mmCIF file of C-alpha atoms in Angstrom:
data_model
loop_
_atom_site.group_PDB
_atom_site.id
_atom_site.type_symbol
_atom_site.label_atom_id
_atom_site.label_comp_id
_atom_site.label_asym_id
_atom_site.label_seq_id
_atom_site.Cartn_x
_atom_site.Cartn_y
_atom_site.Cartn_z
ATOM 1 C CA MET A 263 -0.685 1.555 19.855
ATOM 2 C CA THR A 264 0.100 4.334 18.045
ATOM 3 C CA LYS A 265 3.351 3.235 16.948
ATOM 4 C CA THR A 266 1.094 1.164 14.806
ATOM 5 C CA LYS A 267 -0.933 3.036 13.579
ATOM 6 C CA GLY A 268 1.935 5.141 11.970
ATOM 7 C CA ILE A 269 3.844 2.374 10.459
ATOM 8 C CA PHE A 270 0.580 1.726 7.881
ATOM 9 C CA PRO A 271 0.684 4.819 6.386
ATOM 10 C CA ILE A 272 4.304 5.551 6.304
ATOM 11 C CA LEU A 273 4.455 1.453 4.589
ATOM 12 C CA LEU A 274 1.603 2.756 1.832
ATOM 13 C CA ARG A 275 3.292 6.142 1.298
ATOM 14 C CA LEU A 276 6.801 4.448 0.521
ATOM 15 C CA LEU A 277 4.784 1.561 -1.428
ATOM 16 C CA ALA A 278 3.435 4.577 -3.562
ATOM 17 C CA LEU A 279 6.732 6.144 -3.695
ATOM 18 C CA GLY A 280 7.960 3.054 -5.799
ATOM 19 C CA ALA A 281 4.915 2.148 -7.954
ATOM 20 C CA THR A 282 4.947 6.271 -9.062
ATOM 21 C CA VAL A 283 9.208 5.487 -9.743
ATOM 22 C CA ALA A 284 8.498 2.714 -11.327
ATOM 23 C CA ALA A 285 5.534 3.760 -13.765
ATOM 24 C CA ILE A 286 8.349 6.390 -14.563
ATOM 25 C CA VAL A 287 10.849 4.420 -15.180
ATOM 26 C CA VAL A 288 8.792 1.742 -17.601
ATOM 27 C CA MET A 289 7.339 4.804 -19.471
ATOM 28 C CA VAL A 290 10.394 7.068 -20.172
ATOM 29 C CA THR A 291 12.596 3.833 -20.993
ATOM 30 C CA SER A 292 9.587 2.702 -23.371
ATOM 31 C CA HIS A 293 10.693 2.523 -27.272
ATOM 32 C CA GLN A 294 10.721 0.536 -30.082
ATOM 33 C CA SER A 295 11.518 1.412 -33.768
ATOM 34 C CA ALA A 296 9.645 -0.456 -36.610
ATOM 35 C CA GLU A 297 9.803 -0.348 -40.346
ATOM 36 C CA VAL A 298 6.798 -0.787 -42.198
ATOM 37 C CA LEU A 299 6.121 -0.144 -46.230
ATOM 38 C CA ASN A 300 9.826 0.705 -46.377
ATOM 39 C CA LEU A 301 9.268 3.704 -43.523
ATOM 40 C CA THR A 302 10.856 3.436 -40.270
ATOM 41 C CA PHE A 303 9.087 5.062 -37.599
ATOM 42 C CA THR A 304 9.683 5.280 -33.513
ATOM 43 C CA ALA A 305 7.485 4.731 -30.855
ATOM 44 C CA LYS A 306 8.116 6.699 -27.920
ATOM 45 C CA TYR A 307 6.075 7.884 -24.713
ATOM 46 C CA ASN A 308 6.881 11.420 -25.757
ATOM 47 C CA ASN A 309 5.112 11.089 -29.324
ATOM 48 C CA GLU A 310 1.848 10.966 -27.186
ATOM 49 C CA PRO A 311 0.890 13.901 -25.121
ATOM 50 C CA VAL A 312 -1.173 11.528 -23.093
ATOM 51 C CA PHE A 313 1.679 9.732 -21.838
ATOM 52 C CA VAL A 314 3.768 12.305 -20.900
ATOM 53 C CA PHE A 315 0.788 13.798 -18.834
ATOM 54 C CA PHE A 316 1.132 10.769 -17.677
ATOM 55 C CA VAL A 317 4.543 11.161 -16.493
ATOM 56 C CA ILE A 318 4.299 13.981 -15.048
ATOM 57 C CA ALA A 319 1.311 13.098 -12.622
ATOM 58 C CA GLU A 320 3.110 10.251 -11.564
ATOM 59 C CA ALA A 321 6.349 12.488 -10.998
ATOM 60 C CA ILE A 322 3.849 14.662 -8.903
ATOM 61 C CA ALA A 323 2.716 11.921 -6.851
ATOM 62 C CA GLY A 324 5.826 10.712 -6.279
ATOM 63 C CA GLY A 325 7.181 13.899 -5.236
ATOM 64 C CA TYR A 326 3.996 14.315 -3.005
ATOM 65 C CA SER A 327 4.893 11.647 -1.108
ATOM 66 C CA LEU A 328 8.476 11.718 -0.731
ATOM 67 C CA LEU A 329 7.567 15.234 0.562
ATOM 68 C CA VAL A 330 5.122 13.760 2.824
ATOM 69 C CA LEU A 331 7.487 10.991 4.348
ATOM 70 C CA VAL A 332 9.927 13.849 5.159
ATOM 71 C CA LEU A 333 7.219 16.112 6.492
ATOM 72 C CA SER A 334 7.370 16.384 10.315
ATOM 73 C CA ALA A 335 4.323 15.265 12.206
ATOM 74 C CA LYS A 336 4.823 18.497 14.252
ATOM 75 C CA SER A 337 4.213 21.100 10.696
ATOM 76 C CA PHE A 338 1.565 23.025 10.251
ATOM 77 C CA LEU A 339 0.817 21.517 6.812
ATOM 78 C CA TRP A 340 -0.054 18.073 7.995
ATOM 79 C CA ARG A 341 -3.484 19.522 8.166
ATOM 80 C CA LEU A 342 -3.278 19.720 4.188
ATOM 81 C CA ILE A 343 -2.473 16.296 4.094
ATOM 82 C CA ILE A 344 -5.837 14.705 3.310
ATOM 83 C CA ILE A 345 -6.505 17.366 0.826
ATOM 84 C CA SER A 346 -3.257 17.080 -0.929
ATOM 85 C CA ASP A 347 -4.198 13.170 -0.672
ATOM 86 C CA VAL A 348 -7.432 14.008 -2.839
ATOM 87 C CA ILE A 349 -6.147 15.863 -5.106
ATOM 88 C CA VAL A 350 -2.925 13.507 -5.965
ATOM 89 C CA THR A 351 -5.688 10.854 -5.980
ATOM 90 C CA VAL A 352 -7.841 12.342 -8.185
ATOM 91 C CA LEU A 353 -4.750 13.261 -10.673
ATOM 92 C CA LEU A 354 -3.517 9.581 -10.823
ATOM 93 C CA THR A 355 -6.481 8.725 -11.602
ATOM 94 C CA SER A 356 -7.599 10.568 -14.145
ATOM 95 C CA THR A 357 -4.420 10.581 -15.724
ATOM 96 C CA ILE A 358 -4.567 6.418 -15.452
ATOM 97 C CA SER A 359 -7.540 6.723 -17.742
ATOM 98 C CA ALA A 360 -6.569 8.849 -20.151
ATOM 99 C CA ALA A 361 -3.826 6.961 -21.069
ATOM 100 C CA LEU A 362 -5.259 3.475 -20.959
ATOM 101 C CA ALA A 363 -7.109 4.874 -23.786
ATOM 102 C CA ILE A 364 -4.571 5.812 -25.718
ATOM 103 C CA ALA A 365 -3.096 2.496 -24.754
ATOM 104 C CA ARG A 366 -6.160 0.835 -25.641
ATOM 105 C CA VAL A 367 -6.718 2.814 -29.065
ATOM 106 C CA GLY A 368 -3.020 1.586 -29.982
ATOM 107 C CA LYS A 369 -3.483 -2.416 -29.606
ATOM 108 C CA GLN A 370 -7.116 -2.195 -30.776
ATOM 109 C CA GLY A 371 -7.054 0.420 -33.372
ATOM 110 C CA ASN A 372 -10.646 2.122 -33.835
ATOM 111 C CA SER A 373 -12.466 1.198 -37.154
ATOM 112 C CA HIS A 374 -14.483 4.176 -37.336
ATOM 113 C CA ALA A 375 -11.902 6.579 -37.274
ATOM 114 C CA GLY A 376 -9.768 4.487 -39.537
ATOM 115 C CA TRP A 377 -6.651 4.087 -36.773
ATOM 116 C CA LEU A 378 -4.951 1.331 -36.711
ATOM 117 C CA PRO A 379 -3.377 -0.830 -33.872
ATOM 118 C CA ILE A 380 0.532 -0.370 -34.359
ATOM 119 C CA CYS A 381 1.359 -2.545 -31.146
ATOM 120 C CA GLY A 382 1.686 -5.263 -34.146
ATOM 121 C CA GLN A 383 4.595 -3.022 -35.308
ATOM 122 C CA VAL A 384 6.468 -2.186 -31.862
ATOM 123 C CA PRO A 385 5.369 -5.012 -29.242
ATOM 124 C CA LYS A 386 7.882 -3.872 -26.559
ATOM 125 C CA PHE A 387 6.542 -0.849 -26.563
ATOM 126 C CA CYS A 388 3.420 -1.568 -26.039
ATOM 127 C CA ASP A 389 4.888 -4.278 -23.354
ATOM 128 C CA HIS A 390 6.524 -1.276 -21.675
ATOM 129 C CA VAL A 391 3.290 1.082 -21.377
ATOM 130 C CA THR A 392 1.683 -2.033 -20.298
ATOM 131 C CA GLY A 393 4.016 -2.208 -17.676
ATOM 132 C CA ALA A 394 3.707 1.377 -16.717
ATOM 133 C CA LEU A 395 0.276 1.658 -16.730
ATOM 134 C CA VAL A 396 -0.154 -1.255 -14.265
ATOM 135 C CA SER A 397 2.323 0.226 -11.818
ATOM 136 C CA GLY A 398 0.363 3.880 -12.375
ATOM 137 C CA PHE A 399 -2.372 1.851 -11.502
ATOM 138 C CA ALA A 400 -1.284 0.026 -8.099
ATOM 139 C CA ALA A 401 -0.246 4.106 -7.165
ATOM 140 C CA ALA A 402 -3.591 4.528 -7.680
ATOM 141 C CA ILE A 403 -5.436 2.445 -5.697
ATOM 142 C CA ILE A 404 -2.618 2.790 -3.043
ATOM 143 C CA TYR A 405 -3.368 6.802 -2.799
ATOM 144 C CA LEU A 406 -7.225 5.873 -2.646
ATOM 145 C CA LEU A 407 -6.267 3.013 0.367
ATOM 146 C CA LEU A 408 -4.391 6.257 1.990
ATOM 147 C CA LEU A 409 -7.199 8.664 1.241
ATOM 148 C CA LEU A 410 -9.478 6.108 2.913
ATOM 149 C CA TYR A 411 -6.657 5.553 5.947
ATOM 150 C CA SER A 412 -6.570 9.277 6.365
ATOM 151 C CA LEU A 413 -10.707 10.136 6.279
ATOM 152 C CA HIS A 414 -10.707 7.332 8.780
ATOM 153 C CA ALA A 415 -8.185 8.900 10.948
ATOM 154 C CA VAL A 416 -9.789 12.214 10.907
ATOM 155 C CA LEU A 417 -13.425 11.031 11.120
ATOM 156 C CA SER A 418 -13.117 8.338 13.823
ATOM 157 C CA PRO A 419 -13.087 10.489 16.933
ATOM 158 C CA VAL A 420 -16.478 12.494 15.547
ATOM 159 C CA PHE A 421 -18.647 9.384 15.129
ATOM 160 C CA SER A 422 -17.240 7.501 18.692
ATOM 161 C CA VAL A 423 -18.447 10.810 20.816
ATOM 162 C CA ASN A 424 -21.377 9.543 23.213
ATOM 163 C CA PRO A 425 -23.916 11.564 23.797
#
């Protein structure tokens, strides 16, 4: 029974690591050039600070997953896992929210601010960004599941005590 209890979080952490690595690779490789009115512009992820923040946060989450996977179960640092899971979950949630907002502006523009959508000119770039955001969203959901699992594992002995 304890062996199956340990497999589920390891599997979730491996999935989270894969999702964060996929999000990083897809976002970093997103670039496309387009010509509009005889002006050539290149759309790259590092042109937008929010996308750079997204890549950095995904790298932090991936590094954290890798660290937890190689961390010994007898280490003192295991006591900090729940707190770290909360921090990583909040970090991923905030970065995905910010990146989705910018992606929406890129896709639909903002008529009130006079911002035109760019996805018509650079569809390959927008498709890459969408793929990275989907992978990042999957990583955030996986970390939320990890957090809920960790909270359940810690709190279930507290609530199962009979008076």
